[in-house]
Coordinates of C-alpha atoms in Angstrom, one line a residue:
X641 CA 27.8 -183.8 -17.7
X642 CA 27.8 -179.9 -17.6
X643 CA 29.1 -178.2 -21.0
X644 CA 32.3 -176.0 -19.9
X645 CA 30.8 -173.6 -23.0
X646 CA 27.3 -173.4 -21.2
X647 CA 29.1 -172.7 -17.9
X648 CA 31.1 -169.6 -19.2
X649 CA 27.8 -168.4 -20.8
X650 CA 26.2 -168.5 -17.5
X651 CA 29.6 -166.8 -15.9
X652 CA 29.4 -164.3 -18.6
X653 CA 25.9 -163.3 -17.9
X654 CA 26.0 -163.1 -13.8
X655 CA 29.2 -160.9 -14.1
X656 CA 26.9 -158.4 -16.6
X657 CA 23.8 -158.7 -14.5
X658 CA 25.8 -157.8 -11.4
X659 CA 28.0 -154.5 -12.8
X660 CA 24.1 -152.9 -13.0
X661 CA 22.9 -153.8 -9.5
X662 CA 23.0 -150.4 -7.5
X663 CA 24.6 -152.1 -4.7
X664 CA 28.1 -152.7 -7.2
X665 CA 27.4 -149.4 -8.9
X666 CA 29.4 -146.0 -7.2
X667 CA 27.0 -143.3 -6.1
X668 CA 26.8 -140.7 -9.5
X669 CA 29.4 -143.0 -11.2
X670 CA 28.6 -142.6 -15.1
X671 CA 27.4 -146.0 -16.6
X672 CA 29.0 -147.5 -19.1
X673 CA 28.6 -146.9 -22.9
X674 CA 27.3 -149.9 -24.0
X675 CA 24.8 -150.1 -20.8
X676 CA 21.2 -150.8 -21.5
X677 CA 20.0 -148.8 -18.6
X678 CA 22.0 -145.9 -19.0
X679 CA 19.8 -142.2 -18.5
X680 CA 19.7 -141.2 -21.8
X681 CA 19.4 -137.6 -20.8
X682 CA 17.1 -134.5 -21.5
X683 CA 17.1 -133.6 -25.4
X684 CA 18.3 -130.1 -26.3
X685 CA 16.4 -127.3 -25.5
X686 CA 14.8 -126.0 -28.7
X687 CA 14.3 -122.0 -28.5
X688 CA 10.2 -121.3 -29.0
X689 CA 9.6 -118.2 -31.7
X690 CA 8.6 -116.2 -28.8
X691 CA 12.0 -116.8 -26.9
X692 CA 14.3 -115.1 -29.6
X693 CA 11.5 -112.6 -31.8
X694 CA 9.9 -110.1 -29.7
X695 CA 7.3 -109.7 -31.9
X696 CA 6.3 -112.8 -31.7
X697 CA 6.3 -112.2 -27.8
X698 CA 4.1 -109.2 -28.6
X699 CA 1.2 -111.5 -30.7
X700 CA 1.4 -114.2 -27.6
X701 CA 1.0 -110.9 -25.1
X702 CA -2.0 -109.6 -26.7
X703 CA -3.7 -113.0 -27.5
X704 CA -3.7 -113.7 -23.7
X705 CA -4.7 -109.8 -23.3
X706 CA -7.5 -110.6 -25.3
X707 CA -8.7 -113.5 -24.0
X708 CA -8.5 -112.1 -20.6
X709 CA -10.6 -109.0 -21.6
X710 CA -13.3 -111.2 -23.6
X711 CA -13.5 -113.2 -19.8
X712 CA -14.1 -109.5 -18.0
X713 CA -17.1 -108.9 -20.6
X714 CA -18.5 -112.2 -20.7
X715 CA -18.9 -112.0 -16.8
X716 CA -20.5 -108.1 -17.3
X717 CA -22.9 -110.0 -20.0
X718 CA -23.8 -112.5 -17.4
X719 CA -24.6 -109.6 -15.1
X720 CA -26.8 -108.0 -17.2
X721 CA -28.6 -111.2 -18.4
X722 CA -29.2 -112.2 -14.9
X723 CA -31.0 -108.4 -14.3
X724 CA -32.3 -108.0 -17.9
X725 CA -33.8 -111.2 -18.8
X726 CA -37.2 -112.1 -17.3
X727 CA -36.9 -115.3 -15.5
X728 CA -40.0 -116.8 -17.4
X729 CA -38.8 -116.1 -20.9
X730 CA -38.7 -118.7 -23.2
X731 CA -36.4 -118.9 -27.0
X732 CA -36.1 -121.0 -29.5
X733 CA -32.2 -122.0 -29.7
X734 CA -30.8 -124.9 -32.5
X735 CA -30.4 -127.5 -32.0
X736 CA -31.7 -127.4 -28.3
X737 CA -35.1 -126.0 -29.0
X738 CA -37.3 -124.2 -26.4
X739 CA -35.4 -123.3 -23.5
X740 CA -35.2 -120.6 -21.0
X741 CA -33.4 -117.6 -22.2
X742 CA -32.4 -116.7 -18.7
X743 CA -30.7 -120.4 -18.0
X744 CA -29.0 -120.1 -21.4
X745 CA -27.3 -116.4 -21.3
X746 CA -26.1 -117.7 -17.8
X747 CA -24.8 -120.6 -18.8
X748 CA -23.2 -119.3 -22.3
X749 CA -21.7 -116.0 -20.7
X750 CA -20.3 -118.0 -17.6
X751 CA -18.9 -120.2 -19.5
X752 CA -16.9 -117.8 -21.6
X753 CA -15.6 -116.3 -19.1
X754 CA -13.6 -119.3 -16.7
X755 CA -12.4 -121.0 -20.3
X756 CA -11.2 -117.5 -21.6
X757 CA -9.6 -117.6 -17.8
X758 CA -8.0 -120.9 -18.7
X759 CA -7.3 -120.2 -22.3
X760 CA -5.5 -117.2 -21.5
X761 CA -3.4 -118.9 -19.0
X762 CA -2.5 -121.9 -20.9
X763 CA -1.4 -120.0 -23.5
X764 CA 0.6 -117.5 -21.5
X765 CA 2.3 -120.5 -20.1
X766 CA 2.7 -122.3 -23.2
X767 CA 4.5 -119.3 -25.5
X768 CA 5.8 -116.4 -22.8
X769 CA 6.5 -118.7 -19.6
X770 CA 9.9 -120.4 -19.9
X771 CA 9.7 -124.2 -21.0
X772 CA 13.1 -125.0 -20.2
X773 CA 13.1 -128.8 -18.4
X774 CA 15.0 -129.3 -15.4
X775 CA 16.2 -132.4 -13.4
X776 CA 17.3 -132.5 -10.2
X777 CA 17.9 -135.3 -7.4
X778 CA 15.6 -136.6 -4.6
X779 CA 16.5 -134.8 -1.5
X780 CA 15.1 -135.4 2.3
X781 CA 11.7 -133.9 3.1
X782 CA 13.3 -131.8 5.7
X783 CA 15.3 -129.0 3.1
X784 CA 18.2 -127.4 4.7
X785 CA 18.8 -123.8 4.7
X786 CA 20.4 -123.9 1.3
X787 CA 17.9 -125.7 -0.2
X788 CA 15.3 -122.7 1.4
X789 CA 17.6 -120.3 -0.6
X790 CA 17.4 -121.8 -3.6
X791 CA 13.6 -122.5 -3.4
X792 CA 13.5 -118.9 -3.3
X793 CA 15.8 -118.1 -5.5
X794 CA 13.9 -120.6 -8.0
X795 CA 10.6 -118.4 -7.0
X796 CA 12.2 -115.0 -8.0
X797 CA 14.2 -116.7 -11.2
X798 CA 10.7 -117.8 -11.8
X799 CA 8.7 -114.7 -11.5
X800 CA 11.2 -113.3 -13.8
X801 CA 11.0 -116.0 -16.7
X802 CA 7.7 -116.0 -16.4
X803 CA 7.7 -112.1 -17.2
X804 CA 4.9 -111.6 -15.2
X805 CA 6.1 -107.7 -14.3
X806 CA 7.3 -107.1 -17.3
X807 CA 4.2 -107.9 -19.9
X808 CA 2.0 -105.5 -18.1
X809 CA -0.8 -105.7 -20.4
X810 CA -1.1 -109.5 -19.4
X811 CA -0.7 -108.6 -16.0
X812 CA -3.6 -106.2 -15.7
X813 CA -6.0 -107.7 -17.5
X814 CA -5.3 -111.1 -15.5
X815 CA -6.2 -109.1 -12.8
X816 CA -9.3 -107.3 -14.0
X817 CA -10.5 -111.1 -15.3
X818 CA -9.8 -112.6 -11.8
X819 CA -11.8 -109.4 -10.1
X820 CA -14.9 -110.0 -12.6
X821 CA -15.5 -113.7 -12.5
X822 CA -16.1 -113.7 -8.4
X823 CA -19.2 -110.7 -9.0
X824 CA -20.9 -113.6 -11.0
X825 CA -21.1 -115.8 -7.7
X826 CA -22.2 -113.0 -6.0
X827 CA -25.3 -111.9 -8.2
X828 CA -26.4 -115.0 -7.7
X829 CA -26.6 -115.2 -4.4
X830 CA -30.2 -113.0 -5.1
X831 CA -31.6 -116.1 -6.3
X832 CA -31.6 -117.7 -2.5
X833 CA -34.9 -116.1 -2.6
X834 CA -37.0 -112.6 -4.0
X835 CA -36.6 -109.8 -1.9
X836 CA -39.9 -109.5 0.3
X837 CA -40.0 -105.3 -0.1
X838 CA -42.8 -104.8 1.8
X839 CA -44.9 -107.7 1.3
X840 CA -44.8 -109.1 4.4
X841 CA -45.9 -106.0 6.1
X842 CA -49.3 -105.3 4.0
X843 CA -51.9 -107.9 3.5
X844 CA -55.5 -107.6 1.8
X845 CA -57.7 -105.6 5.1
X846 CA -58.4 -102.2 4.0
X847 CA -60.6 -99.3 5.4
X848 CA -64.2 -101.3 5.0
X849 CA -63.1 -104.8 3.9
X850 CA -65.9 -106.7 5.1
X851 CA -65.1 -109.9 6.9
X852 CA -66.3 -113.0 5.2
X853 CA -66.7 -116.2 7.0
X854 CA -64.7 -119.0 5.9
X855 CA -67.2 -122.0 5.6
X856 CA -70.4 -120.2 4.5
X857 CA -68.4 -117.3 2.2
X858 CA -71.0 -114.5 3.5
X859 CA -70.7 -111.5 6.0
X860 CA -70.6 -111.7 8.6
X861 CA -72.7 -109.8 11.8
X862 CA -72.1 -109.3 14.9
X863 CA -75.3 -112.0 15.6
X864 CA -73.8 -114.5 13.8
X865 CA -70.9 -115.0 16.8
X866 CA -71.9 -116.5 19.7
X867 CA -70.3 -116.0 23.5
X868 CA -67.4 -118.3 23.4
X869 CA -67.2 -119.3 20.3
X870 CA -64.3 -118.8 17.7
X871 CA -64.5 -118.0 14.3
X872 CA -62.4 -118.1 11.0
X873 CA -62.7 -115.7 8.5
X874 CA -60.9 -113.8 5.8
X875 CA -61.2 -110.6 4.1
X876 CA -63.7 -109.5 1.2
X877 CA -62.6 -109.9 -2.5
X878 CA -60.5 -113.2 -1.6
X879 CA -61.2 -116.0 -3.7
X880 CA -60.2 -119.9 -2.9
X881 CA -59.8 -120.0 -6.9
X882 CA -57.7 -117.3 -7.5
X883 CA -54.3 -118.4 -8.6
X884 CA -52.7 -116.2 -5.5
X885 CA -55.0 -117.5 -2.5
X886 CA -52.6 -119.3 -0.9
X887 CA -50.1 -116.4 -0.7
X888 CA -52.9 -114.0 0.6
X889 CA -54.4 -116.0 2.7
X890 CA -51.5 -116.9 4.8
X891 CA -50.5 -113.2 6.1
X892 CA -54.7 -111.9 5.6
X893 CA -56.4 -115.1 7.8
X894 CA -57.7 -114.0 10.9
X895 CA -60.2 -115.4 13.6
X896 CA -63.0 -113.5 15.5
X897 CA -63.9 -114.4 19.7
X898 CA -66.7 -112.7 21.2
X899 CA -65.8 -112.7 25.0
X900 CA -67.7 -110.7 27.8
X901 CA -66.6 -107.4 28.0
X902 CA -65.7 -107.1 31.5
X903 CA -63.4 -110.2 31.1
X904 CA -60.8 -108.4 28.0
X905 CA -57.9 -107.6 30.0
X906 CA -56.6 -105.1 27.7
X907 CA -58.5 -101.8 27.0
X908 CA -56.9 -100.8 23.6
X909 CA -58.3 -104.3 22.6
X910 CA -61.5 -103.7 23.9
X911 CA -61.3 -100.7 22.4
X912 CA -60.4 -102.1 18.6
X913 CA -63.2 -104.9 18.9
X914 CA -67.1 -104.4 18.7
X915 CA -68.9 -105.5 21.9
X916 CA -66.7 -107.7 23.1
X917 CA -66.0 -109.4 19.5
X918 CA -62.2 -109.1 18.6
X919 CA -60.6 -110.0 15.9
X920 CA -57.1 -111.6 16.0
X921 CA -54.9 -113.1 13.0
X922 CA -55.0 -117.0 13.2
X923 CA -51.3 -117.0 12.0
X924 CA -48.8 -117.9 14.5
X925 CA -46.1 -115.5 15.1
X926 CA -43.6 -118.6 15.1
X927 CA -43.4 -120.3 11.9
X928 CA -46.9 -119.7 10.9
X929 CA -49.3 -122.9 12.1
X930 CA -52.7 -121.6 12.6
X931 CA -53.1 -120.8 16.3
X932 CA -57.0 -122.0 16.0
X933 CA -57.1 -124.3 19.1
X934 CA -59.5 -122.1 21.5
X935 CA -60.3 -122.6 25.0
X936 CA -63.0 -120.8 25.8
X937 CA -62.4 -120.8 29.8
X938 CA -59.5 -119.5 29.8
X939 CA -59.7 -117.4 26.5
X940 CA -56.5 -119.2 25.6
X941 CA -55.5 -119.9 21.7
X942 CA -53.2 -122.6 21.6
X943 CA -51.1 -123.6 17.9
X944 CA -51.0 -127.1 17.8
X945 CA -47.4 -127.3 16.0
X946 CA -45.3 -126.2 19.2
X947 CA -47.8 -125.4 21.9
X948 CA -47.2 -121.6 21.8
X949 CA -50.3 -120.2 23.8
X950 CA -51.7 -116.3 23.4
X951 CA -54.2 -115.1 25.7
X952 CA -56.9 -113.3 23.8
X953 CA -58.1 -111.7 26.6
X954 CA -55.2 -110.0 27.2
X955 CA -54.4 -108.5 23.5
X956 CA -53.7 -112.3 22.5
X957 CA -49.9 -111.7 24.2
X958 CA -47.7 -115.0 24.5
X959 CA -48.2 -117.2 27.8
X960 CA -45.8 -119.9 26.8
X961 CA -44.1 -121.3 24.0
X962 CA -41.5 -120.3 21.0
X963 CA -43.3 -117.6 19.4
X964 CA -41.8 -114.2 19.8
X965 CA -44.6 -111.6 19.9
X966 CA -48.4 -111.1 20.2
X967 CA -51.1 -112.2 17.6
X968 CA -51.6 -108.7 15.9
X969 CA -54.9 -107.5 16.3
X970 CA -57.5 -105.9 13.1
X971 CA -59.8 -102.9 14.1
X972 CA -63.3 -103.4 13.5
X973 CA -66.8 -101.8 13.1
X974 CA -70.6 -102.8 11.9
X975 CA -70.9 -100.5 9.2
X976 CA -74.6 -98.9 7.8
X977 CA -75.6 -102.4 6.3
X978 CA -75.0 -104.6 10.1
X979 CA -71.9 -106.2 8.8
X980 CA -68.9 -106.7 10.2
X981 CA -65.9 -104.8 8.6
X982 CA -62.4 -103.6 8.8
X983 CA -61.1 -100.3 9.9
X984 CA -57.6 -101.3 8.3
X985 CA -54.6 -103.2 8.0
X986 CA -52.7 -104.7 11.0
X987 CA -50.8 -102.5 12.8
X988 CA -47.8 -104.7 12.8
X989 CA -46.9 -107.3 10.5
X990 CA -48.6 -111.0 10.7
X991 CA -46.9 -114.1 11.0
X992 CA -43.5 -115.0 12.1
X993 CA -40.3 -112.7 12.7
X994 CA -37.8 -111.4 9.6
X995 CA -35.1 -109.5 9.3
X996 CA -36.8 -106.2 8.5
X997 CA -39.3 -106.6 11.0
X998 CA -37.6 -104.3 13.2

């Protein structure tokens, strides 16, 4: 048998349950006293120092000032360690030891100036910025006209509490801070490579630079090229050892043909070789493969990365492929001794096409 006490209990509890299901409650009817569940509310609005002391106001204005000015110079000090500071010098710092200074004033004035960014915000928010809570009730995605009104209204009465026009000194050096801090992604945009000058334009041939045969490392004479035969050399003074051979090399290589004179095509070449011996840079004017494939029927040099073919007959100009111009061509002369030497520098630039080629 059921206890009538235990029933009641159960009565007692269902009727309680149900008063604080939302389907038995009144839209925006108060709850009760004695609810459980009841919103307990926001807690009074306490006043910050700021808010009521204008002096106080004053401190928090210049603290941010500050901070946003230390940002401005810390992004100056990064310019003027990126331009100062060789990029090869090495300090002693504790506790990180030997480390490039360049790397570290980067990092170190960089740094300083996004957190003295941040800082300076936070803590204009935090003592100027109003920090009043409000509450307000879910409302469709759409927003209806008035609620567009108010949402600017809310903007201006926020502009306004968050005195943003009238602490000037905040304002301006917010802005300056903001300006900076950009420059420092920009200066290092000169790190996506050095800056050629005119490197590219100027190899090692001078006025009498004799040319040196790649295998055997001597002079060469005209004797020592034979009708049809192709030959690589490089320029006097060049040496495989030598820290920067690689880099000189690939703008100074060139390659010598002796051809018939009656078959050179072009009479400036003829003109710029020595009986019927011309002398062409090996470097393909496409991305730089040596163009040392010869054909000596046709005269044709063919680069073996993407088939670009120059007729060196014909002042080595393109026949087919990518590359954009002719092989430039060196000057030459025997000199007193019977060698072979250079009257010069190319007249244009080996190599592939840049940007100040012209």
């Amino acid at each position: 048998m059921s206890n009538p006490d235990d029933n009641d209990s159960r009565n007692s509890h269902n009727n309680v349950s149900d008063e604080h299901l939302p389907s038995e409650q009144e839209r925006g009817a108060v709850a009760p006293a004695d609810d459980p569940f009841a919103d307990p509310g926001l807690p009074p609005h306490e006043h910050r120092r700021q808010d009521i002391d204008e002096r106080a106001a004053k401190r928090s204005e210049r603290t941010v000032a500050l901070l946003f000015t230390v940002s401005m110079l810390a992004t100056i000090g990064f310019i003027a360690s990126y331009v100062a500071i060789p990029i090869d010098k090495i300090v002693y710092i504790w506790p990180f030891g030997h480390i490039s200074g360049l790397n570290f004033a980067l990092g170190l004035t960089l740094g300083v100036a996004l957190f003295c960014i941040g800082a300076g915000a936070v803590h204009w928010a935090r003592t100027l910025m109003s920090d009043e809570e409000m509450s307000d009730e879910r409302h469709p995605i759409e927003a209806a006209p008035e609620v567009k009104a108010q949402v600017l209204a809310d903007f201006a009465q926020g502009t306004k509490e968050s005195q943003f026009g009238r602490r000037k000194l905040v304002r301006t050096t917010l802005f300056g801070a903001l300006a900076l801090v950009p420059l420092s992604g920009v200066v290092l945009l000169r790190d996506l490579g050095p800056l050629p000058g005119t490197k590219l334009r100027h190899t090692m041939w001078k006025p009498g630079s004799l040319i040196i045969n790649e295998n055997t490392m001597q002079p060469l004479r005209p004797e020592d090229i034979t009708l049809g035969s192709l030959t690589q050399a490089m320029p006097e003074g060049l040496d495989p050892h030598d820290h920067n051979f690689q880099v000189e090399i690939a703008k100074a290589a060139v390659m010598l043909v002796r051809l018939e004179p009656d078959d050179i095509k072009d009479p400036k070449s003829a003109e710029w070789g020595h009986e019927g011996i011309l002398c062409f840079s090996k470097i393909c004017t496409h991305i730089g493969c040596p163009a040392t494939l010869y054909e000596q029927q046709t005269h044709h040099a063919l680069c073996p990365c993407h088939q670009s073919t120059f007729d060196l007959a014909d002042g080595a100009r393109v026949l087919f492929g990518p590359a954009g111009h002719p092989l430039p061509q060196l000057r030459i002369k025997v000199n007193d001794d019977g060698y072979l030497e250079a009257l010069g520098d190319f007249e244009e630039p080996p190599g592939p096409s840049f940007w100040e080629r012209g």
